[in-house]
Coordinates of N, CA and C in Angstrom, one line a residue:
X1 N 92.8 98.1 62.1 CA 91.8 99.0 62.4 C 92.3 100.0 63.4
X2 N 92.3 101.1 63.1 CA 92.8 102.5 63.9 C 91.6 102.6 65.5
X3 N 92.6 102.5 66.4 CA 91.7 102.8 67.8 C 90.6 103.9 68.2
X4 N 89.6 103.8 68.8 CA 88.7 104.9 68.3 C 89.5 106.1 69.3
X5 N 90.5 105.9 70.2 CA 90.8 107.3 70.6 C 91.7 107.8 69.7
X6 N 92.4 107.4 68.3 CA 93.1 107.8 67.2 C 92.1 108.5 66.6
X7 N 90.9 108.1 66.6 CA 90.8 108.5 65.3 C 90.2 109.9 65.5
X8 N 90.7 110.9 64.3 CA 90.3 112.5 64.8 C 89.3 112.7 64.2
X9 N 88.3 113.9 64.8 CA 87.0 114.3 64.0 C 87.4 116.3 64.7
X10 N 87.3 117.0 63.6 CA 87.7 118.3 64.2 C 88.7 119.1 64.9
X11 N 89.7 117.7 64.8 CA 91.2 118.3 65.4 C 91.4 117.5 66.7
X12 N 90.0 116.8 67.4 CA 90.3 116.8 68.9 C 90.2 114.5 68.4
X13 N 90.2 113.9 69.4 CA 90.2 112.7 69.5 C 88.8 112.5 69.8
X14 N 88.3 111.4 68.5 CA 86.6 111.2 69.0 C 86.5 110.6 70.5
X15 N 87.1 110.0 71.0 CA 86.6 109.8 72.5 C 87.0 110.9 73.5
X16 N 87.5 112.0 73.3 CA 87.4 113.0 73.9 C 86.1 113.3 73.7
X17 N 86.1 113.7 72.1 CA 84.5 114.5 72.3 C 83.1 113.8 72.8
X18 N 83.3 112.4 72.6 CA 82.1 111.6 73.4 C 82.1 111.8 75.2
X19 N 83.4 111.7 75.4 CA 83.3 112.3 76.5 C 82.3 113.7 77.0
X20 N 83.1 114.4 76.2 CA 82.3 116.0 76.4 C 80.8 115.6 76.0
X21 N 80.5 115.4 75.3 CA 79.1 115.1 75.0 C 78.2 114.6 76.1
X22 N 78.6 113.3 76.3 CA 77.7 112.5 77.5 C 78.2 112.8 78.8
X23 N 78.9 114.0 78.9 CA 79.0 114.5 80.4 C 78.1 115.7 80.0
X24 N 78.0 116.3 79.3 CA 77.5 117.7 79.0 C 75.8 117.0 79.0
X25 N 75.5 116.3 78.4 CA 74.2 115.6 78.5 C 74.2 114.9 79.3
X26 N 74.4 114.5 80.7 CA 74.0 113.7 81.9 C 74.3 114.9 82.8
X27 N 75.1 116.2 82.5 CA 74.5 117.2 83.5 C 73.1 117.8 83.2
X28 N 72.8 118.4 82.0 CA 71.7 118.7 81.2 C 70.4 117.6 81.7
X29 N 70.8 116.5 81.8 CA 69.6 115.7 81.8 C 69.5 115.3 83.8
X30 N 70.4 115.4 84.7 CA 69.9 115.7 85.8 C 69.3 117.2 86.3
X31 N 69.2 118.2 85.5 CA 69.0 119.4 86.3 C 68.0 120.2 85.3
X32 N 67.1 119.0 84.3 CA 65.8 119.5 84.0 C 64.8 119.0 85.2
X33 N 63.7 120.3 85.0 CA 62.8 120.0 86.2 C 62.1 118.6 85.8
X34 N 61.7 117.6 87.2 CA 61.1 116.4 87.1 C 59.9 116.6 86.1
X35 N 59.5 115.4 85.4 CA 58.4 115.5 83.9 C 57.7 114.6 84.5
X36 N 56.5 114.2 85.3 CA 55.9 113.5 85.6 C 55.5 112.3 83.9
X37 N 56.0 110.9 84.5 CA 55.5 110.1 83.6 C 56.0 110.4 82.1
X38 N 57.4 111.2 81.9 CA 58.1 111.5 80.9 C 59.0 110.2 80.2
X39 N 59.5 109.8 81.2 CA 60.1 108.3 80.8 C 59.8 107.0 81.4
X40 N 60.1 105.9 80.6 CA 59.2 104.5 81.3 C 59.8 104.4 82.9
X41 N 58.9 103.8 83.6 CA 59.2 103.5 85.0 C 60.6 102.7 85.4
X42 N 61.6 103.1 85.3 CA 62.9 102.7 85.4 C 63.0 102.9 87.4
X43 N 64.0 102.3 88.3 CA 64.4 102.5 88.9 C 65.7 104.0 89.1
X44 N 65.4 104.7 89.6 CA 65.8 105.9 89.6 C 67.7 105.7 89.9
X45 N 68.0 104.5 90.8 CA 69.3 104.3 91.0 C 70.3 103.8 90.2
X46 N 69.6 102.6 89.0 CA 70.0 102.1 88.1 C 70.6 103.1 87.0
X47 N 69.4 104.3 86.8 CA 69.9 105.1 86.2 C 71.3 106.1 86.5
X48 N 71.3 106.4 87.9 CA 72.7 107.2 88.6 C 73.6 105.9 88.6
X49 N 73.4 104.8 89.0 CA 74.6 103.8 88.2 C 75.1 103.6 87.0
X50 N 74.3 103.5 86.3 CA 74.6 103.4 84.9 C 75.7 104.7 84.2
X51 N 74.5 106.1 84.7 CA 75.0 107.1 84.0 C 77.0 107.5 84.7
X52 N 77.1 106.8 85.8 CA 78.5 107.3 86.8 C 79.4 106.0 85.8
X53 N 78.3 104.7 85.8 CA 79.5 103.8 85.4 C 80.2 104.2 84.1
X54 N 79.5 104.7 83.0 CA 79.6 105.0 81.8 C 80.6 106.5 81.5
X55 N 80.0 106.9 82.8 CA 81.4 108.3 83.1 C 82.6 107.9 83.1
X56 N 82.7 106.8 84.5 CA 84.1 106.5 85.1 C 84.8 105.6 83.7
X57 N 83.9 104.7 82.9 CA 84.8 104.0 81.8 C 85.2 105.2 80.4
X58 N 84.4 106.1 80.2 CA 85.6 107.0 79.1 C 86.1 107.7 80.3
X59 N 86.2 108.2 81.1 CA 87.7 108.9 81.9 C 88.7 107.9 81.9
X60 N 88.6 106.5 82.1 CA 89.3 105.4 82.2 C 90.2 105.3 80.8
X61 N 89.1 105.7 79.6 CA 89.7 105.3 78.4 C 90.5 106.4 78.0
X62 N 89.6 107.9 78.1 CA 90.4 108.7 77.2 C 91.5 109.5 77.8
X63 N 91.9 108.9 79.6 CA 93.2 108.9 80.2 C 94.4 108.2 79.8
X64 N 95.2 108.9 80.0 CA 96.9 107.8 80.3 C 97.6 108.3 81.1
X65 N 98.1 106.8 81.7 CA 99.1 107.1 82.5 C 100.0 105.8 83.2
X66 N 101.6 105.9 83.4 CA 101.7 104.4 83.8 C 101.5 104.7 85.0
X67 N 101.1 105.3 86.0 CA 101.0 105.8 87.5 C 99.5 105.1 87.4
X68 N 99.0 103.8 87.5 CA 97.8 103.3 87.2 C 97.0 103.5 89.1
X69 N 97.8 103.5 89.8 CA 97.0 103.8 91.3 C 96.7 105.4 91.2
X70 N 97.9 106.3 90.7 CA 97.2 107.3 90.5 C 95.8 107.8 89.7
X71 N 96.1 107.3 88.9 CA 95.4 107.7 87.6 C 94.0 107.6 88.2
X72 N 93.5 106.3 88.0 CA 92.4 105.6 88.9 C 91.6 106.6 90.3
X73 N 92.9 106.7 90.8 CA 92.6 107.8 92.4 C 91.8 109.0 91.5
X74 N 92.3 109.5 90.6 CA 92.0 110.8 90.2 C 90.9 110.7 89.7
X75 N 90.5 110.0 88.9 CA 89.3 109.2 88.2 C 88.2 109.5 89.3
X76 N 88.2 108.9 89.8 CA 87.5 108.4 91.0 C 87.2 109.6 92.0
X77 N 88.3 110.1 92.2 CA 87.9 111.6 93.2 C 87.2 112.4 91.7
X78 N 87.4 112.8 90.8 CA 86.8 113.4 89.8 C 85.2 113.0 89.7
X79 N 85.0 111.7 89.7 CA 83.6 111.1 89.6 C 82.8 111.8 90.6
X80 N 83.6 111.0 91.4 CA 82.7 111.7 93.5 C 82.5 112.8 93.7
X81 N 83.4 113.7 93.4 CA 83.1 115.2 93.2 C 81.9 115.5 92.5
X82 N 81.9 115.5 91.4 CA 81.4 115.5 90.7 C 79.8 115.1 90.7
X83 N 79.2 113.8 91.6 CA 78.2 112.9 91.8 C 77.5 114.1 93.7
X84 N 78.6 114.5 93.9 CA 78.3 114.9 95.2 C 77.9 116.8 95.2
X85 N 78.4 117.2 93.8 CA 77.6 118.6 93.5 C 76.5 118.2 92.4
X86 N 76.7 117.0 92.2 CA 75.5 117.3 90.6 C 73.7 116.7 92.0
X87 N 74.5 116.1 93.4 CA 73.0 115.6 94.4 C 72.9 116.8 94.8
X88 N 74.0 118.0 95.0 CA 73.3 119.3 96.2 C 73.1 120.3 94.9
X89 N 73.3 120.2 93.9 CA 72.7 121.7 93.0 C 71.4 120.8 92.3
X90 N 71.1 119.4 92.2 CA 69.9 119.5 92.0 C 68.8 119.6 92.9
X91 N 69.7 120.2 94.3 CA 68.1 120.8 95.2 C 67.6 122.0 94.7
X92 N 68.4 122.9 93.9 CA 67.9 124.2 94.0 C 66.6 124.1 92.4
X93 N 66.7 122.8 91.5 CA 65.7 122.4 90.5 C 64.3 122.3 91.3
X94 N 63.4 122.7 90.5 CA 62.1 122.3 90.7 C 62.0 120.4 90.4
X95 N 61.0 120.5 91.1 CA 61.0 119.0 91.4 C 62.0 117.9 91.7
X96 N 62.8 118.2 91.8 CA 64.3 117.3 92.5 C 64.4 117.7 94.0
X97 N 65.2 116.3 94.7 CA 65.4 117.0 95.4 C 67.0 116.0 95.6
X98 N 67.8 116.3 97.1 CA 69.4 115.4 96.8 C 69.2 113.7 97.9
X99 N 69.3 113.2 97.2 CA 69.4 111.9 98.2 C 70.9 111.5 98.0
X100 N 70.9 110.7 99.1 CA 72.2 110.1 99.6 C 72.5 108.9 99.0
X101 N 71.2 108.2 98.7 CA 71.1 106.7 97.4 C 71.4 107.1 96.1
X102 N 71.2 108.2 95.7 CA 71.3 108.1 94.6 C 73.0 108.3 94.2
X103 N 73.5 109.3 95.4 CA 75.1 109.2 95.3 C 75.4 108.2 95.8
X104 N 75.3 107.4 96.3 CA 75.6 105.8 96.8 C 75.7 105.1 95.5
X105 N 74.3 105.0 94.6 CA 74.7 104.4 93.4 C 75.6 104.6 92.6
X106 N 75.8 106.8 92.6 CA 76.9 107.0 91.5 C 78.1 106.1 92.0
X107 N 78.7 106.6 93.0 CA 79.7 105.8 94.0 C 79.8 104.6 93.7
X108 N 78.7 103.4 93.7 CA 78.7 102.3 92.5 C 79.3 102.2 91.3
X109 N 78.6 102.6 91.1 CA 79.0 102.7 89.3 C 80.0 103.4 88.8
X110 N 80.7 104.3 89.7 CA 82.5 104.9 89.2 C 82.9 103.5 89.5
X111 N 83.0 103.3 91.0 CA 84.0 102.0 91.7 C 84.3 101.0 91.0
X112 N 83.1 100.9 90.2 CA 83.0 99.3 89.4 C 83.4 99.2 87.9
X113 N 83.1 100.6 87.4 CA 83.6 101.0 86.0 C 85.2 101.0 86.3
X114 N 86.0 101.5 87.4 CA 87.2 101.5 87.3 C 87.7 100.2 87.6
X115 N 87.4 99.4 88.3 CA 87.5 97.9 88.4 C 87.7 97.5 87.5
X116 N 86.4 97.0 86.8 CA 86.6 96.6 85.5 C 87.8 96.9 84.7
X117 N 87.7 98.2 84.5 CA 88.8 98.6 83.5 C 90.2 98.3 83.9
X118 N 90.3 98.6 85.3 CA 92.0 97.9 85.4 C 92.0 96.4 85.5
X119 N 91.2 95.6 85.6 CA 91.1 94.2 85.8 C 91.4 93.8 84.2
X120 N 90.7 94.6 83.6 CA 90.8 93.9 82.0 C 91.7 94.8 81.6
X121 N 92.5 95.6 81.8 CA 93.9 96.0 81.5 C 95.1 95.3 81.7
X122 N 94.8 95.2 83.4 CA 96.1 94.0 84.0 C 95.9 92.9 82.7
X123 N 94.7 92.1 82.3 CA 95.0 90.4 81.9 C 95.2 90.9 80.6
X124 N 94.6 92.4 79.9 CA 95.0 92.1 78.3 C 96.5 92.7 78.8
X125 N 97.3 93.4 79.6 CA 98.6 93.6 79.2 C 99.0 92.3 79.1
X126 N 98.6 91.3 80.2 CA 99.7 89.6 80.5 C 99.4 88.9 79.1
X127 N 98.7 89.4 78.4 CA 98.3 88.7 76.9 C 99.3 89.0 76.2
X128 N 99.5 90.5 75.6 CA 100.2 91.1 74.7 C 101.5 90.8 74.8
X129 N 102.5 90.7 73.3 CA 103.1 89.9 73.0 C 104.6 90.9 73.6
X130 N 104.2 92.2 74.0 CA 105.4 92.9 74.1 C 105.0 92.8 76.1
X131 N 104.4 92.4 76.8 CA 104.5 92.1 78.4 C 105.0 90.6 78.6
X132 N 105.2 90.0 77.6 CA 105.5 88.1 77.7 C 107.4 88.4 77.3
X133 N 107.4 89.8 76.7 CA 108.8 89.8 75.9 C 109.8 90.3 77.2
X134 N 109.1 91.4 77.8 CA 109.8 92.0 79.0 C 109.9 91.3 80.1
X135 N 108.8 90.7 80.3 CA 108.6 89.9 81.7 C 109.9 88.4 81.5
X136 N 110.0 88.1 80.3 CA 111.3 86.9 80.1 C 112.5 87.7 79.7
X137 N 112.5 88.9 79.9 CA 113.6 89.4 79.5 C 114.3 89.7 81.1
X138 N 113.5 89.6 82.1 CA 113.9 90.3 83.4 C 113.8 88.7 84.2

């Protein structure tokens, strides 16, 4: 079975374009004005976790690089950036305003998305049959 960042739809790689998508709709969906009682009563931080973690794992995926401290660094300053204009331009929305928790959570939810992902990179490389081949070869 072909990897979903292989597989093409319109020339580009579908996990690029999901990228673009659910970034383009998690900006669009912080900087409509507040809808009183529009969606179920969720905790407001779960949601800035969630939506950062889900960021930081396709940057994670639809990246490469063997520079894995780099890579990661960049990820991560990209997220934070990013979490840190999307709290000060949703002051100028009606009904929003910028808290510091809510970037606290995004800050969560990159940190932990990129965790994850190099943690389960490190053990699936020590799996795969071509890191058991080099590692006894040296």
């Amino acid at each position: 079975m072909q990897p979903v960042s292989g597989i093409r739809l319109f020339g580009a790689r579908l996990a690029v374009l999901l990228l673009a998508v659910y970034w383009c709709s998690m900006f669009t969906g912080t900087h409509l004005p507040k809808i009183p009682r529009a969606m179920p009563r969720i905790n407001d931080k779960i949601l800035h976790f969630s939506a950062f973690f889900g960021l930081a794992m396709l940057l994670c995926y639809c990246t490469n690089s063997r520079r894995l401290l780099k890579r990661f660094g960049i990820i991560a300053a990209v997220c934070l950036t990013y979490g840190m204009l999307d709290e000060w331009t949703q002051s100028f929305v009606r009904g929003r305003s910028t808290d510091i928790y809510d970037f606290a959570a995004d800050a969560t939810g990159t940190l932990l998305a990129i965790s994850l992902y190099a943690t389960v990179r490190v053990i699936w490389g020590r799996r795969s049959p071509s890191f058991r081949t080099a590692a006894e070869a040296s």
